[in-house]
Coordinates of C-alpha atoms in Angstrom, one line a residue:
Chain A
X1 CA 0.0 0.0 0.0
X2 CA 2.9 2.3 -0.8
X3 CA 1.9 5.7 -2.2
X4 CA 4.1 7.7 -4.5
X5 CA 4.2 11.3 -3.4
X6 CA 5.9 14.3 -5.0
X7 CA 7.7 17.0 -3.0
X8 CA 9.0 19.5 -5.4
X9 CA 11.4 17.5 -7.7
X10 CA 11.6 14.6 -5.4
X11 CA 9.3 11.6 -5.3
X12 CA 9.1 9.3 -2.3
X13 CA 7.1 6.2 -1.6
X14 CA 5.1 6.4 1.6
X15 CA 3.1 3.7 3.4
X16 CA 0.3 6.0 4.4
X17 CA -2.0 3.1 5.5
X18 CA 0.5 1.7 8.0
X19 CA 1.3 5.1 9.5
X20 CA -2.4 6.1 9.8
X21 CA -3.3 2.7 11.2
X22 CA -0.4 2.9 13.7
X23 CA -1.3 6.4 14.8
X24 CA -5.0 5.6 14.9
X25 CA -4.2 3.0 17.6
X26 CA -2.5 5.5 19.9
X27 CA -4.2 8.7 18.9
X28 CA -6.9 9.1 21.6
X29 CA -4.4 8.2 24.4
X30 CA -1.7 10.5 23.0
X31 CA -4.0 13.5 22.5
X32 CA -5.6 13.1 25.9
X33 CA -2.2 13.6 27.4
X34 CA -1.8 17.0 25.7
X35 CA -2.8 19.5 28.4
X36 CA -2.0 22.5 26.3
X37 CA -4.8 22.5 23.8
X38 CA -4.6 26.2 23.2
X39 CA -1.2 25.7 21.6
X40 CA -0.8 24.1 18.1
X41 CA 2.4 23.4 16.3
X42 CA 1.3 22.4 12.8
X43 CA -1.0 25.2 11.6
X44 CA -3.1 24.8 8.6
X45 CA -1.8 28.0 7.1
X46 CA 1.8 26.5 7.2
X47 CA 0.8 23.2 5.7
X48 CA 2.9 21.4 3.1
X49 CA 0.3 21.9 0.5
X50 CA 0.2 25.7 1.2
X51 CA 4.0 25.8 0.8
X52 CA 5.5 26.8 -2.6
X53 CA 6.3 23.7 -4.6
X54 CA 10.0 24.4 -4.8
X55 CA 10.2 24.7 -1.0
X56 CA 8.1 21.6 -0.3
X57 CA 10.9 19.0 -0.5
X58 CA 13.1 20.9 2.0
X59 CA 10.2 21.8 4.4
X60 CA 9.2 18.2 4.4
X61 CA 12.8 17.1 5.1
X62 CA 12.8 19.5 8.1
X63 CA 9.6 18.1 9.4
X64 CA 10.9 14.5 9.1
X65 CA 14.1 15.4 11.0
X66 CA 12.1 17.3 13.6
X67 CA 10.0 14.3 14.4
X68 CA 12.9 11.9 14.4
X69 CA 15.1 14.0 16.5
X70 CA 12.7 15.8 18.9
X71 CA 9.6 13.7 19.1
X72 CA 9.8 9.9 18.5
X73 CA 12.8 9.4 20.8
X74 CA 11.1 11.5 23.5
X75 CA 8.0 9.4 23.5
X76 CA 9.5 6.1 24.7
X77 CA 7.4 5.7 27.8
X78 CA 4.0 4.2 27.7
X79 CA 3.2 0.5 27.3
X80 CA 4.6 -1.9 24.8
X81 CA 1.7 -1.4 22.5
X82 CA 2.3 2.4 22.4
X83 CA 6.0 2.0 21.9
X84 CA 5.7 -0.5 19.0
X85 CA 3.3 1.9 17.2
X86 CA 5.6 4.9 17.7
X87 CA 8.7 3.0 16.5
X88 CA 6.9 1.6 13.5
X89 CA 5.9 5.2 12.5
X90 CA 9.5 6.3 13.2
X91 CA 10.9 3.6 10.9
X92 CA 8.6 4.8 8.2
X93 CA 9.8 8.4 8.6
X94 CA 13.4 7.1 8.5
X95 CA 13.0 5.3 5.2
X96 CA 11.2 8.4 3.7
X97 CA 14.0 10.6 4.9
X98 CA 16.6 8.3 3.2
X99 CA 14.7 8.5 -0.1
X100 CA 14.6 12.3 0.2
X101 CA 18.3 12.4 1.1
X102 CA 19.1 10.4 -2.0
X103 CA 17.0 12.7 -4.1
X104 CA 18.7 15.7 -2.5
X105 CA 22.0 14.6 -3.9
X106 CA 20.6 14.2 -7.4
X107 CA 18.4 17.2 -7.7
X108 CA 18.2 20.3 -5.5
X109 CA 16.0 20.1 -2.5
X110 CA 16.6 23.7 -1.9
X111 CA 15.6 25.6 1.3
X112 CA 13.9 28.8 0.4
X113 CA 13.0 31.6 2.8
X114 CA 9.4 30.4 3.2
X115 CA 10.4 26.9 4.2
X116 CA 12.9 28.2 6.7
X117 CA 10.4 30.7 8.2
X118 CA 7.7 28.1 8.6
X119 CA 10.0 25.6 10.2
X120 CA 11.4 28.2 12.6
X121 CA 7.9 29.0 13.7
X122 CA 7.2 25.4 14.5
X123 CA 10.5 25.0 16.3
X124 CA 10.1 28.2 18.3
X125 CA 6.6 27.1 19.5
X126 CA 7.9 23.7 20.3
X127 CA 10.9 25.1 22.3
X128 CA 8.6 27.4 24.3
X129 CA 7.1 24.3 25.9
X130 CA 8.8 21.8 28.3
X131 CA 10.4 19.1 26.1
X132 CA 8.1 16.3 27.3
X133 CA 4.8 18.2 26.8
X134 CA 6.0 19.5 23.5
X135 CA 6.9 16.0 22.3
X136 CA 3.5 14.7 23.4
X137 CA 1.8 17.5 21.6
X138 CA 3.8 17.0 18.4
X139 CA 3.0 13.2 18.5
X140 CA -0.7 14.1 19.0
X141 CA -0.5 16.2 15.8
X142 CA 0.8 13.4 13.6
X143 CA -2.6 13.1 12.0
X144 CA -2.3 16.7 10.9
X145 CA 1.1 16.0 9.4
X146 CA -0.1 12.8 7.7
X147 CA -3.0 14.8 6.2
X148 CA -0.4 17.3 4.9
X149 CA 1.7 14.5 3.4
X150 CA -1.4 12.8 1.9
X151 CA -2.6 16.0 0.2
X152 CA 0.7 17.0 -1.3
Chain B
X1 CA -18.4 28.5 46.1
X2 CA -16.3 25.5 47.1
X3 CA -15.0 23.2 44.4
X4 CA -16.8 19.9 44.5
X5 CA -16.0 16.6 42.9
X6 CA -16.9 16.6 39.2
X7 CA -20.7 16.6 38.7
X8 CA -20.3 15.8 35.0
X9 CA -19.2 12.7 33.1
X10 CA -18.8 11.6 29.5
X11 CA -18.5 15.0 27.9
X12 CA -18.5 14.0 24.2
X13 CA -19.4 15.2 20.7
X14 CA -22.1 13.1 19.1
X15 CA -22.2 13.8 15.5
X16 CA -24.4 12.6 12.7
X17 CA -24.2 13.9 9.1
X18 CA -22.0 16.8 10.4
X19 CA -24.5 17.9 12.9
X20 CA -22.3 18.2 15.9
X21 CA -23.9 18.1 19.4
X22 CA -21.9 18.3 22.5
X23 CA -23.5 16.2 25.2
X24 CA -22.7 15.1 28.8
X25 CA -24.1 13.2 31.6
X26 CA -24.7 14.1 35.2
X27 CA -22.9 12.1 38.0
X28 CA -26.0 10.7 39.7
X29 CA -29.2 12.8 39.9
X30 CA -28.4 16.5 39.4
X31 CA -28.8 18.6 42.5
X32 CA -31.7 21.0 42.3
X33 CA -31.0 24.2 40.4
X34 CA -28.0 22.8 38.6
X35 CA -27.1 24.8 35.5
X36 CA -24.4 24.3 33.0
X37 CA -22.0 26.6 31.0
X38 CA -20.4 25.4 27.7
X39 CA -17.2 26.6 26.0
X40 CA -15.7 25.5 22.8
X41 CA -12.6 26.1 20.7
X42 CA -10.7 25.1 17.6
X43 CA -7.6 23.2 18.6
X44 CA -4.8 25.7 19.2
X45 CA -7.1 28.6 19.9
X46 CA -8.4 30.1 23.2
X47 CA -11.7 29.0 24.8
X48 CA -14.9 30.8 23.8
X49 CA -18.3 30.9 25.5
X50 CA -21.2 29.4 23.6
X51 CA -23.6 32.1 24.3
X52 CA -26.8 30.0 23.8
X53 CA -25.4 27.4 26.2
X54 CA -24.8 29.5 29.4
X55 CA -26.8 28.7 32.5
X56 CA -28.7 25.9 30.8
X57 CA -30.4 23.0 32.5
X58 CA -30.4 20.6 29.5
X59 CA -27.3 18.4 29.0
X60 CA -26.6 19.1 25.4
X61 CA -25.5 22.0 23.2
X62 CA -25.6 22.2 19.5
X63 CA -22.1 23.3 18.3
X64 CA -22.6 22.6 14.6
X65 CA -22.0 26.2 13.4
X66 CA -19.0 26.6 15.7
X67 CA -17.4 23.4 14.3
X68 CA -18.5 23.7 10.7
X69 CA -14.9 23.8 9.2
X70 CA -14.8 20.0 8.7
X71 CA -11.0 20.1 8.0
X72 CA -10.3 21.4 11.5
X73 CA -10.4 19.8 14.9
X74 CA -12.1 21.1 18.0
X75 CA -12.7 20.8 21.7
X76 CA -15.7 21.6 24.0
X77 CA -16.0 21.7 27.7
X78 CA -18.8 22.1 30.3
X79 CA -19.0 22.9 34.0
X80 CA -21.9 22.7 36.4
X81 CA -23.0 25.3 38.9
X82 CA -25.2 24.5 41.8
X83 CA -26.5 27.8 43.3
X84 CA -25.4 28.6 46.8
X85 CA -23.3 25.5 46.7
X86 CA -20.5 24.7 44.3
X87 CA -19.0 24.8 40.9
X88 CA -17.6 21.7 39.2
X89 CA -14.3 21.4 37.4
X90 CA -14.5 21.8 33.6
X91 CA -15.2 18.5 31.9
X92 CA -13.5 18.5 28.5
X93 CA -14.2 16.5 25.3
X94 CA -11.5 14.7 23.5
X95 CA -10.2 16.2 20.3
X96 CA -13.1 16.2 17.8
X97 CA -12.6 15.8 14.1
X98 CA -15.9 16.4 12.3
X99 CA -14.9 14.6 9.1
X100 CA -13.6 11.6 11.0
X101 CA -16.0 11.4 13.9
X102 CA -19.3 12.1 12.3
X103 CA -21.6 9.1 11.7
X104 CA -23.2 9.0 8.3
X105 CA -27.0 8.3 8.5
X106 CA -28.9 6.2 6.1
X107 CA -29.5 7.5 2.6
X108 CA -32.9 8.2 1.2
X109 CA -33.8 5.9 -1.7
X110 CA -36.5 6.0 -4.4
X111 CA -37.0 2.8 -6.3
X112 CA -39.1 1.9 -9.4
X113 CA -39.9 -1.8 -9.9
X114 CA -40.6 -3.2 -13.4
X115 CA -41.3 -6.7 -14.6
X116 CA -37.7 -7.9 -14.7
X117 CA -35.8 -5.1 -13.1
X118 CA -35.8 -2.5 -10.3
X119 CA -34.3 1.0 -10.6
X120 CA -32.9 2.7 -7.5
X121 CA -32.1 6.4 -7.1
X122 CA -30.0 7.1 -3.9
X123 CA -30.2 10.5 -2.2
X124 CA -27.3 11.0 0.3
X125 CA -28.2 12.5 3.7
X126 CA -28.3 16.3 3.9
X127 CA -26.1 18.1 6.4
X128 CA -26.9 21.3 8.3
X129 CA -24.1 23.0 6.3
X130 CA -24.7 25.2 3.2
X131 CA -22.4 26.3 0.4
X132 CA -21.7 29.9 -0.6
X133 CA -24.9 29.9 -2.7
X134 CA -26.8 28.9 0.5
X135 CA -27.5 25.5 -1.0
X136 CA -27.7 22.6 1.5
X137 CA -24.7 20.4 1.3
X138 CA -25.1 16.6 1.4
X139 CA -22.5 14.4 3.1
X140 CA -21.3 13.4 -0.4
X141 CA -20.7 17.1 -1.3
X142 CA -18.5 17.3 1.7
X143 CA -16.6 14.1 0.9
X144 CA -15.9 15.5 -2.5
X145 CA -14.6 18.7 -1.0
X146 CA -12.2 17.0 1.3
X147 CA -11.1 14.3 -1.1
X148 CA -12.7 11.4 0.7
X149 CA -13.4 8.5 -1.6
X150 CA -16.9 7.2 -1.4
X151 CA -19.2 4.7 -3.2
X152 CA -22.7 3.4 -3.0
X153 CA -23.2 -0.3 -2.2
X154 CA -26.4 -2.2 -2.8
X155 CA -27.1 -5.7 -1.5
X156 CA -30.2 -7.4 -2.8
X157 CA -31.7 -10.7 -1.8
X158 CA -34.3 -12.8 -3.6
X159 CA -36.8 -14.4 -1.2
X160 CA -37.8 -17.1 -3.7
X161 CA -34.3 -18.3 -4.8
X162 CA -32.3 -17.2 -1.7
X163 CA -29.9 -15.7 -4.1
X164 CA -28.0 -12.6 -2.9
X165 CA -25.7 -10.2 -4.8
X166 CA -23.9 -7.0 -4.2
X167 CA -23.5 -4.1 -6.6
X168 CA -21.2 -1.1 -6.0
X169 CA -21.5 2.2 -7.9
X170 CA -19.7 5.6 -7.9
X171 CA -22.9 7.3 -9.0
X172 CA -26.1 7.2 -7.1
X173 CA -28.3 5.2 -9.6
X174 CA -28.6 1.4 -9.8
X175 CA -30.6 -0.8 -12.1
X176 CA -30.8 -4.4 -11.1
X177 CA -32.0 -6.5 -14.1
X178 CA -32.7 -10.1 -15.0
X179 CA -35.1 -10.4 -12.1
X180 CA -38.2 -12.7 -11.8
X181 CA -41.6 -11.1 -12.4
X182 CA -43.9 -10.8 -9.5
X183 CA -41.2 -11.6 -7.0
X184 CA -40.2 -10.0 -3.7
X185 CA -36.7 -8.7 -3.2
X186 CA -35.2 -7.1 -0.2
X187 CA -31.9 -5.6 0.7
X188 CA -29.9 -2.6 1.9
X189 CA -28.2 0.4 0.4
X190 CA -25.2 2.0 2.2
X191 CA -22.7 4.7 1.4
X192 CA -19.1 3.5 1.9
X193 CA -16.5 6.3 2.6
X194 CA -12.8 5.9 3.3
X195 CA -12.8 2.9 5.7
X196 CA -16.3 3.6 7.1
X197 CA -19.9 2.8 6.2
X198 CA -23.2 4.7 6.6
X199 CA -26.3 3.4 8.3
X200 CA -28.3 1.2 5.9
X201 CA -31.4 2.1 3.9
X202 CA -33.5 -1.1 4.1
X203 CA -35.9 -1.9 1.3
X204 CA -38.4 -4.5 0.3
X205 CA -39.6 -4.3 -3.3
X206 CA -41.7 -6.6 -5.6
X207 CA -41.3 -6.8 -9.3
X208 CA -44.4 -6.3 -11.5
X209 CA -46.4 -9.2 -12.8
X210 CA -45.7 -10.2 -16.5
X211 CA -49.0 -9.5 -18.2
X212 CA -47.7 -10.3 -21.7
X213 CA -48.8 -13.6 -23.4

């Protein structure tokens, strides 16, 4: 059930079904742990599909790295069921990132001003929170990111 | 007013055809004079009072208009006040996604029997939402807007032969042919959308008698 998605000049294959299924299994529990519901990291106005095509590849690369570095490895507690789902999604992100990195060497996955600004806003909001709460919030927003990826 | 243990339980959105009602239950019999205040928000925003649901005694609040952007996600919360006594904690809903959490009701169906066939015309359920020309939107209109795949599924069963077959269509018209004259058929019609299914329309129809010699 791999889906071929285009991000600027780069094309990557994404297992949307597995990621949505994995997240669906932990969504309610993860989102219920988010005590800061007046804060949102991934705003609709900053979505991937609202990003200029030439910036999309780089912005997406940023988001993948953001989740791999700041989120998945922070969300290691929780029961086995929860951890297995998080690691399965993380592995999906890793393989997508590899494909994007390969593409980056061949074509330009350039980082324009817009991609940098959008990513900075997400990172600033994230860093204003304590790291655990921020990671829980970002994990709870995975469905928003998966929607962005799907609609690109 | 002293804080008391929560007087409220199960604060949830119950949504059918994108009509989004926030409901809750009372913990035991509500104390006399109990009134409720409701707030709502889009995820990431600040709380707002729902003006029509302040100091109410009923345990539901229609938040359809406040949650009409079906690509967004929302929260609602409620608290109880017992005059000259106490105020409960806020009881908050989980994150509510209209397009994922709404239940799709049964479609409306018109059917026309003939001697050897039956024609079905399926009307998807209407929603409380309107487009910019003030036309009522159906659930299918909304699916089309948000890119949700959907199809119509008809299951028909012949009483006489115990045969059963399923037909799936992208458009809302079916014609089932090669049927026996003067025979009863029953079945259901659903709308399937992403990985979900609507409530069924249940039908029972009889083909016409064959009056030709």
